[in-house]
mmCIF file of C-alpha atoms in Angstrom:
data_model
loop_
_atom_site.group_PDB
_atom_site.id
_atom_site.type_symbol
_atom_site.label_atom_id
_atom_site.label_comp_id
_atom_site.label_asym_id
_atom_site.label_seq_id
_atom_site.Cartn_x
_atom_site.Cartn_y
_atom_site.Cartn_z
ATOM 1 C CA TYR A 16 0.000 0.000 0.000
ATOM 2 C CA ILE A 17 1.526 3.272 -1.168
ATOM 3 C CA PRO A 18 -0.781 6.215 -0.422
ATOM 4 C CA SER A 19 0.739 8.519 -3.025
ATOM 5 C CA ILE A 20 -0.136 6.195 -5.938
ATOM 6 C CA THR A 21 -3.237 4.437 -4.597
ATOM 7 C CA LEU A 22 -6.605 5.419 -6.064
ATOM 8 C CA PRO A 23 -9.226 6.727 -3.631
ATOM 9 C CA SER A 24 -11.640 4.101 -2.333
ATOM 10 C CA SER A 25 -14.608 6.167 -3.586
ATOM 11 C CA ILE A 26 -13.685 5.124 -7.152
ATOM 12 C CA PHE A 27 -14.141 1.457 -6.290
ATOM 13 C CA GLN A 28 -17.403 1.985 -4.436
ATOM 14 C CA SER A 29 -19.151 3.251 -7.560
ATOM 15 C CA ALA A 30 -19.807 0.509 -10.138
ATOM 16 C CA PRO A 31 -20.123 2.843 -13.158
ATOM 17 C CA ILE A 32 -16.863 4.615 -12.336
ATOM 18 C CA SER A 33 -15.002 1.367 -11.656
ATOM 19 C CA ILE A 34 -16.145 0.065 -15.056
ATOM 20 C CA LEU A 35 -15.731 3.228 -17.109
ATOM 21 C CA LEU A 36 -12.396 4.348 -15.656
ATOM 22 C CA PRO A 37 -10.313 1.373 -16.934
ATOM 23 C CA SER A 38 -12.154 1.385 -20.261
ATOM 24 C CA THR A 39 -11.593 5.108 -20.773
ATOM 25 C CA LEU A 40 -7.953 4.969 -19.707
ATOM 26 C CA GLY A 41 -7.360 2.029 -22.061
ATOM 27 C CA LEU A 42 -8.983 3.856 -24.965
ATOM 28 C CA VAL A 43 -7.051 7.054 -24.305
ATOM 29 C CA SER A 44 -3.718 5.241 -23.945
ATOM 30 C CA GLY A 45 -4.378 3.366 -27.186
ATOM 31 C CA LEU A 46 -5.202 6.553 -29.075
ATOM 32 C CA VAL A 47 -2.252 8.464 -27.636
ATOM 33 C CA SER A 48 0.219 5.692 -28.461
ATOM 34 C CA GLN A 49 -0.742 5.724 -32.152
ATOM 35 C CA PRO A 50 1.644 7.530 -34.477
ATOM 36 C CA GLY A 51 -1.099 9.986 -35.452
ATOM 37 C CA GLY A 52 -1.475 11.365 -31.934
ATOM 38 C CA SER A 53 -4.940 11.417 -30.411
ATOM 39 C CA LYS A 54 -6.890 10.757 -33.601
ATOM 40 C CA PRO A 55 -7.369 7.255 -34.992
ATOM 41 C CA LYS A 56 -5.741 6.432 -38.309
ATOM 42 C CA ALA A 57 -7.949 6.994 -41.312
ATOM 43 C CA PRO A 58 -8.450 4.171 -43.816
ATOM 44 C CA SER A 59 -6.883 6.453 -46.439
ATOM 45 C CA ASP A 60 -3.639 6.831 -44.457
ATOM 46 C CA THR A 61 -0.732 6.702 -46.892
ATOM 47 C CA SER A 62 1.948 5.586 -44.425
ATOM 48 C CA ASN A 63 1.418 2.023 -45.649
ATOM 49 C CA PRO A 64 0.213 1.765 -49.254
ATOM 50 C CA ASP A 65 -1.176 -1.763 -48.732
ATOM 51 C CA ARG A 66 -3.217 -0.801 -45.717
ATOM 52 C CA ASN A 67 -6.958 -1.430 -45.986
ATOM 53 C CA THR A 68 -6.839 -2.300 -49.636
ATOM 54 C CA TYR A 69 -8.961 -5.137 -50.910
ATOM 55 C CA SER A 70 -5.959 -7.171 -52.035
ATOM 56 C CA SER A 71 -4.177 -6.985 -48.655
ATOM 57 C CA ARG A 72 -7.343 -7.793 -46.690
ATOM 58 C CA ASN A 73 -8.126 -10.645 -49.042
ATOM 59 C CA ALA A 74 -4.572 -11.995 -48.737
ATOM 60 C CA ILE A 75 -4.697 -11.835 -44.945
ATOM 61 C CA GLN A 76 -8.077 -13.568 -44.812
ATOM 62 C CA THR A 77 -6.900 -16.255 -47.230
ATOM 63 C CA LYS A 78 -3.733 -16.862 -45.197
ATOM 64 C CA TYR A 79 -5.695 -17.030 -41.920
ATOM 65 C CA LYS A 80 -8.235 -19.456 -43.357
ATOM 66 C CA SER A 81 -5.421 -21.673 -44.657
ATOM 67 C CA LEU A 82 -3.956 -22.101 -41.150
ATOM 68 C CA ARG A 83 -4.806 -25.293 -39.338
ATOM 69 C CA GLN A 84 -7.241 -24.320 -36.590
ATOM 70 C CA PRO A 85 -7.945 -26.266 -33.399
ATOM 71 C CA PRO A 86 -11.338 -27.985 -33.267
ATOM 72 C CA PHE A 87 -12.464 -25.864 -30.289
ATOM 73 C CA ARG A 88 -11.896 -22.502 -32.051
ATOM 74 C CA PRO A 89 -14.973 -20.284 -31.648
ATOM 75 C CA PRO A 90 -16.465 -18.482 -34.648
ATOM 76 C CA PRO A 91 -14.886 -15.058 -35.390
ATOM 77 C CA TRP A 92 -17.998 -13.056 -34.485
ATOM 78 C CA VAL A 93 -17.662 -14.192 -30.834
ATOM 79 C CA PHE A 94 -14.405 -12.264 -30.312
ATOM 80 C CA ALA A 95 -15.771 -8.725 -29.804
ATOM 81 C CA PRO A 96 -18.684 -9.557 -27.467
ATOM 82 C CA ALA A 97 -16.542 -11.951 -25.418
ATOM 83 C CA TRP A 98 -13.720 -9.459 -24.805
ATOM 84 C CA THR A 99 -16.158 -6.621 -24.146
ATOM 85 C CA THR A 100 -17.931 -8.765 -21.569
ATOM 86 C CA LEU A 101 -14.633 -9.776 -19.957
ATOM 87 C CA TYR A 102 -13.450 -6.181 -19.630
ATOM 88 C CA VAL A 103 -16.781 -5.001 -18.219
ATOM 89 C CA LEU A 104 -16.733 -7.830 -15.671
ATOM 90 C CA MET A 105 -13.114 -7.073 -14.728
ATOM 91 C CA GLY A 106 -14.055 -3.426 -14.217
ATOM 92 C CA TYR A 107 -17.013 -4.403 -12.083
ATOM 93 C CA ALA A 108 -14.937 -6.888 -10.077
ATOM 94 C CA SER A 109 -12.310 -4.283 -9.281
#
C-alpha cells in the first residue's frame, strides 16, 4: 500500500466509475500511443500503401483461413462480445 499512488476508495465503491475508468484509460492510452497522436488512423492513411486495400485484406483472410485451426476454435464473431464482456466484468470486479 503506497498512499501517493493508490486510487481513492470512492472510485471502487461506484460501479459505473469502476467500469468506465479502466475502459476510458485504455482507450485514451491506445489513441495516444498511435503515431497519429490522439486521432485514430484513417483508412486512407498513406503511411502504408497496402493498408486497408482489398488485395491486402483478401490476402490476410486467405492466409488465416489456410492455417490449421484447433477444433475448439470459436467463430470469429464471438471475439468482440466476449472481450467486451470480460473487460466489463473485470471493471465491475475491481
